[in-house]
């Protein structure tokens, strides 16, 4: 069974540029999460989807971040414009339903210069 | 904001020793999960304990949950160098993670 797929694995951009991350969850997983992880810290939830509905986006900085999960399968997280402080690892995870075991992707390491 | 808080922040032991790390949380939960993250690798689920359970085992892992104290502990017995990693607890449907315990097992 294929795991959670994320792309790209690494991204370097200049500040004020846009960037997008893509995630393909495990087939059949209804719940999809996007996290941000800074060095030495735990993952911080940005947004949680139940199928195609964003049920928890309270931690998503909506002035520059946006996300979508069309058709309730894969998802895209976008930052526009990026700031230096956005440099971090962006993790995607999926689970069969809310509150059970999550499967994490390898993450996208973003560096904003 | 993060829900779970792990303690200690860092732990260094010799191979073969047991390692215990703790997690405290603030609000009522349905379950609590523990995850491991090796350096440069992704997070891997270790164990889930439900609010009506007090103890759970998985191989060399033993997890306890005390809902009255809003705390959980993860015990790794007979540690190995390969157990070197960061360990996180996560709680709630919204899966709030703590900052983690960095475990180093010296060979």
mmCIF file with all atom_site columns, N, CA, C and O in Angstrom, chain A residues 59-83:
data_model
loop_
_atom_site.group_PDB
_atom_site.id
_atom_site.type_symbol
_atom_site.label_atom_id
_atom_site.label_alt_id
_atom_site.label_comp_id
_atom_site.label_asym_id
_atom_site.label_entity_id
_atom_site.label_seq_id
_atom_site.pdbx_PDB_ins_code
_atom_site.Cartn_x
_atom_site.Cartn_y
_atom_site.Cartn_z
_atom_site.occupancy
_atom_site.B_iso_or_equiv
_atom_site.pdbx_formal_charge
_atom_site.auth_seq_id
_atom_site.auth_comp_id
_atom_site.auth_asym_id
_atom_site.auth_atom_id
_atom_site.pdbx_PDB_model_num
ATOM 1   N N  . UNK A 1 59 ? -6.030  27.641 12.802 1.00 0.00 ? 59 UNK A N  1
ATOM 2   C CA . UNK A 1 59 ? -4.611  27.994 12.905 1.00 0.00 ? 59 UNK A CA 1
ATOM 3   C C  . UNK A 1 59 ? -3.998  28.374 11.566 1.00 0.00 ? 59 UNK A C  1
ATOM 4   O O  . UNK A 1 59 ? -2.795  28.611 11.484 1.00 0.00 ? 59 UNK A O  1
ATOM 5   N N  . UNK A 1 60 ? -4.788  28.429 10.525 1.00 0.00 ? 60 UNK A N  1
ATOM 6   C CA . UNK A 1 60 ? -4.270  28.770 9.196  1.00 0.00 ? 60 UNK A CA 1
ATOM 7   C C  . UNK A 1 60 ? -4.249  30.292 9.035  1.00 0.00 ? 60 UNK A C  1
ATOM 8   O O  . UNK A 1 60 ? -5.291  30.941 9.126  1.00 0.00 ? 60 UNK A O  1
ATOM 9   N N  . UNK A 1 61 ? -3.065  30.872 8.786  1.00 0.00 ? 61 UNK A N  1
ATOM 10  C CA . UNK A 1 61 ? -2.981  32.334 8.569  1.00 0.00 ? 61 UNK A CA 1
ATOM 11  C C  . UNK A 1 61 ? -3.628  32.691 7.237  1.00 0.00 ? 61 UNK A C  1
ATOM 12  O O  . UNK A 1 61 ? -2.986  32.638 6.187  1.00 0.00 ? 61 UNK A O  1
ATOM 13  N N  . UNK A 1 62 ? -4.864  33.041 7.285  1.00 0.00 ? 62 UNK A N  1
ATOM 14  C CA . UNK A 1 62 ? -5.649  33.140 6.048  1.00 0.00 ? 62 UNK A CA 1
ATOM 15  C C  . UNK A 1 62 ? -5.275  34.340 5.178  1.00 0.00 ? 62 UNK A C  1
ATOM 16  O O  . UNK A 1 62 ? -5.716  34.408 4.017  1.00 0.00 ? 62 UNK A O  1
ATOM 17  N N  . UNK A 1 63 ? -4.498  35.249 5.713  1.00 0.00 ? 63 UNK A N  1
ATOM 18  C CA . UNK A 1 63 ? -4.112  36.378 4.884  1.00 0.00 ? 63 UNK A CA 1
ATOM 19  C C  . UNK A 1 63 ? -3.127  35.957 3.804  1.00 0.00 ? 63 UNK A C  1
ATOM 20  O O  . UNK A 1 63 ? -3.052  36.582 2.732  1.00 0.00 ? 63 UNK A O  1
ATOM 21  N N  . UNK A 1 64 ? -2.367  34.887 4.039  1.00 0.00 ? 64 UNK A N  1
ATOM 22  C CA . UNK A 1 64 ? -1.377  34.469 3.049  1.00 0.00 ? 64 UNK A CA 1
ATOM 23  C C  . UNK A 1 64 ? -1.446  32.983 2.708  1.00 0.00 ? 64 UNK A C  1
ATOM 24  O O  . UNK A 1 64 ? -0.884  32.550 1.712  1.00 0.00 ? 64 UNK A O  1
ATOM 25  N N  . UNK A 1 65 ? -2.093  32.194 3.554  1.00 0.00 ? 65 UNK A N  1
ATOM 26  C CA . UNK A 1 65 ? -2.177  30.756 3.328  1.00 0.00 ? 65 UNK A CA 1
ATOM 27  C C  . UNK A 1 65 ? -3.568  30.398 2.813  1.00 0.00 ? 65 UNK A C  1
ATOM 28  O O  . UNK A 1 65 ? -4.568  30.944 3.271  1.00 0.00 ? 65 UNK A O  1
ATOM 29  N N  . UNK A 1 66 ? -3.601  29.438 1.900  1.00 0.00 ? 66 UNK A N  1
ATOM 30  C CA . UNK A 1 66 ? -4.869  28.888 1.446  1.00 0.00 ? 66 UNK A CA 1
ATOM 31  C C  . UNK A 1 66 ? -4.672  27.403 1.174  1.00 0.00 ? 66 UNK A C  1
ATOM 32  O O  . UNK A 1 66 ? -3.559  26.940 0.935  1.00 0.00 ? 66 UNK A O  1
ATOM 33  N N  . UNK A 1 67 ? -5.764  26.669 1.249  1.00 0.00 ? 67 UNK A N  1
ATOM 34  C CA . UNK A 1 67 ? -5.691  25.234 0.990  1.00 0.00 ? 67 UNK A CA 1
ATOM 35  C C  . UNK A 1 67 ? -6.970  24.790 0.323  1.00 0.00 ? 67 UNK A C  1
ATOM 36  O O  . UNK A 1 67 ? -8.020  25.438 0.460  1.00 0.00 ? 67 UNK A O  1
ATOM 37  N N  . UNK A 1 68 ? -6.873  23.699 -0.403 1.00 0.00 ? 68 UNK A N  1
ATOM 38  C CA . UNK A 1 68 ? -8.058  23.115 -1.009 1.00 0.00 ? 68 UNK A CA 1
ATOM 39  C C  . UNK A 1 68 ? -7.892  21.608 -1.091 1.00 0.00 ? 68 UNK A C  1
ATOM 40  O O  . UNK A 1 68 ? -6.778  21.087 -1.146 1.00 0.00 ? 68 UNK A O  1
ATOM 41  N N  . UNK A 1 69 ? -9.025  20.948 -1.086 1.00 0.00 ? 69 UNK A N  1
ATOM 42  C CA . UNK A 1 69 ? -9.029  19.495 -1.228 1.00 0.00 ? 69 UNK A CA 1
ATOM 43  C C  . UNK A 1 69 ? -10.208 19.156 -2.129 1.00 0.00 ? 69 UNK A C  1
ATOM 44  O O  . UNK A 1 69 ? -11.268 18.722 -1.678 1.00 0.00 ? 69 UNK A O  1
ATOM 45  N N  . UNK A 1 70 ? -9.998  19.370 -3.407 1.00 0.00 ? 70 UNK A N  1
ATOM 46  C CA . UNK A 1 70 ? -11.051 19.124 -4.378 1.00 0.00 ? 70 UNK A CA 1
ATOM 47  C C  . UNK A 1 70 ? -11.328 17.633 -4.474 1.00 0.00 ? 70 UNK A C  1
ATOM 48  O O  . UNK A 1 70 ? -10.409 16.816 -4.424 1.00 0.00 ? 70 UNK A O  1
ATOM 49  N N  . UNK A 1 71 ? -12.595 17.290 -4.553 1.00 0.00 ? 71 UNK A N  1
ATOM 50  C CA . UNK A 1 71 ? -13.049 15.908 -4.697 1.00 0.00 ? 71 UNK A CA 1
ATOM 51  C C  . UNK A 1 71 ? -12.676 15.040 -3.492 1.00 0.00 ? 71 UNK A C  1
ATOM 52  O O  . UNK A 1 71 ? -12.758 13.817 -3.558 1.00 0.00 ? 71 UNK A O  1
ATOM 53  N N  . UNK A 1 72 ? -12.216 15.672 -2.422 1.00 0.00 ? 72 UNK A N  1
ATOM 54  C CA . UNK A 1 72 ? -11.938 14.937 -1.196 1.00 0.00 ? 72 UNK A CA 1
ATOM 55  C C  . UNK A 1 72 ? -10.814 13.944 -1.290 1.00 0.00 ? 72 UNK A C  1
ATOM 56  O O  . UNK A 1 72 ? -10.745 13.009 -0.477 1.00 0.00 ? 72 UNK A O  1
ATOM 57  N N  . UNK A 1 73 ? -9.894  14.161 -2.223 1.00 0.00 ? 73 UNK A N  1
ATOM 58  C CA . UNK A 1 73 ? -8.759  13.242 -2.336 1.00 0.00 ? 73 UNK A CA 1
ATOM 59  C C  . UNK A 1 73 ? -7.473  14.010 -2.063 1.00 0.00 ? 73 UNK A C  1
ATOM 60  O O  . UNK A 1 73 ? -7.146  14.276 -0.915 1.00 0.00 ? 73 UNK A O  1
ATOM 61  N N  . UNK A 1 74 ? -6.758  14.404 -3.128 1.00 0.00 ? 74 UNK A N  1
ATOM 62  C CA . UNK A 1 74 ? -5.503  15.095 -2.890 1.00 0.00 ? 74 UNK A CA 1
ATOM 63  C C  . UNK A 1 74 ? -5.759  16.549 -2.513 1.00 0.00 ? 74 UNK A C  1
ATOM 64  O O  . UNK A 1 74 ? -6.859  17.084 -2.678 1.00 0.00 ? 74 UNK A O  1
ATOM 65  N N  . UNK A 1 75 ? -4.712  17.178 -2.001 1.00 0.00 ? 75 UNK A N  1
ATOM 66  C CA . UNK A 1 75 ? -4.853  18.515 -1.454 1.00 0.00 ? 75 UNK A CA 1
ATOM 67  C C  . UNK A 1 75 ? -3.658  19.365 -1.827 1.00 0.00 ? 75 UNK A C  1
ATOM 68  O O  . UNK A 1 75 ? -2.550  18.860 -2.034 1.00 0.00 ? 75 UNK A O  1
ATOM 69  N N  . UNK A 1 76 ? -3.896  20.670 -1.886 1.00 0.00 ? 76 UNK A N  1
ATOM 70  C CA . UNK A 1 76 ? -2.841  21.635 -2.162 1.00 0.00 ? 76 UNK A CA 1
ATOM 71  C C  . UNK A 1 76 ? -2.848  22.708 -1.086 1.00 0.00 ? 76 UNK A C  1
ATOM 72  O O  . UNK A 1 76 ? -3.905  23.203 -0.701 1.00 0.00 ? 76 UNK A O  1
ATOM 73  N N  . UNK A 1 77 ? -1.681  23.045 -0.597 1.00 0.00 ? 77 UNK A N  1
ATOM 74  C CA . UNK A 1 77 ? -1.489  24.137 0.351  1.00 0.00 ? 77 UNK A CA 1
ATOM 75  C C  . UNK A 1 77 ? -0.660  25.211 -0.340 1.00 0.00 ? 77 UNK A C  1
ATOM 76  O O  . UNK A 1 77 ? 0.374   24.908 -0.926 1.00 0.00 ? 77 UNK A O  1
ATOM 77  N N  . UNK A 1 78 ? -1.141  26.447 -0.290 1.00 0.00 ? 78 UNK A N  1
ATOM 78  C CA . UNK A 1 78 ? -0.458  27.534 -0.977 1.00 0.00 ? 78 UNK A CA 1
ATOM 79  C C  . UNK A 1 78 ? -0.099  28.652 0.004  1.00 0.00 ? 78 UNK A C  1
ATOM 80  O O  . UNK A 1 78 ? -0.859  28.927 0.941  1.00 0.00 ? 78 UNK A O  1
ATOM 81  N N  . UNK A 1 79 ? 1.025   29.280 -0.272 1.00 0.00 ? 79 UNK A N  1
ATOM 82  C CA . UNK A 1 79 ? 1.433   30.468 0.480  1.00 0.00 ? 79 UNK A CA 1
ATOM 83  C C  . UNK A 1 79 ? 1.698   31.569 -0.535 1.00 0.00 ? 79 UNK A C  1
ATOM 84  O O  . UNK A 1 79 ? 2.445   31.383 -1.496 1.00 0.00 ? 79 UNK A O  1
ATOM 85  N N  . UNK A 1 80 ? 1.057   32.715 -0.340 1.00 0.00 ? 80 UNK A N  1
ATOM 86  C CA . UNK A 1 80 ? 1.257   33.843 -1.244 1.00 0.00 ? 80 UNK A CA 1
ATOM 87  C C  . UNK A 1 80 ? 0.942   35.130 -0.538 1.00 0.00 ? 80 UNK A C  1
ATOM 88  O O  . UNK A 1 80 ? -0.221  35.347 -0.158 1.00 0.00 ? 80 UNK A O  1
ATOM 89  N N  . UNK A 1 81 ? 1.932   36.020 -0.311 1.00 0.00 ? 81 UNK A N  1
ATOM 90  C CA . UNK A 1 81 ? 3.343   35.832 -0.612 1.00 0.00 ? 81 UNK A CA 1
ATOM 91  C C  . UNK A 1 81 ? 4.083   35.177 0.554  1.00 0.00 ? 81 UNK A C  1
ATOM 92  O O  . UNK A 1 81 ? 3.667   35.292 1.710  1.00 0.00 ? 81 UNK A O  1
ATOM 93  N N  . UNK A 1 82 ? 5.172   34.492 0.269  1.00 0.00 ? 82 UNK A N  1
ATOM 94  C CA . UNK A 1 82 ? 5.936   33.857 1.341  1.00 0.00 ? 82 UNK A CA 1
ATOM 95  C C  . UNK A 1 82 ? 6.769   34.880 2.096  1.00 0.00 ? 82 UNK A C  1
ATOM 96  O O  . UNK A 1 82 ? 7.237   35.869 1.525  1.00 0.00 ? 82 UNK A O  1
ATOM 97  N N  . UNK A 1 83 ? 6.953   34.625 3.389  1.00 0.00 ? 83 UNK A N  1
ATOM 98  C CA . UNK A 1 83 ? 7.786   35.461 4.239  1.00 0.00 ? 83 UNK A CA 1
ATOM 99  C C  . UNK A 1 83 ? 8.924   34.612 4.800  1.00 0.00 ? 83 UNK A C  1
ATOM 100 O O  . UNK A 1 83 ? 8.861   33.386 4.790  1.00 0.00 ? 83 UNK A O  1
#
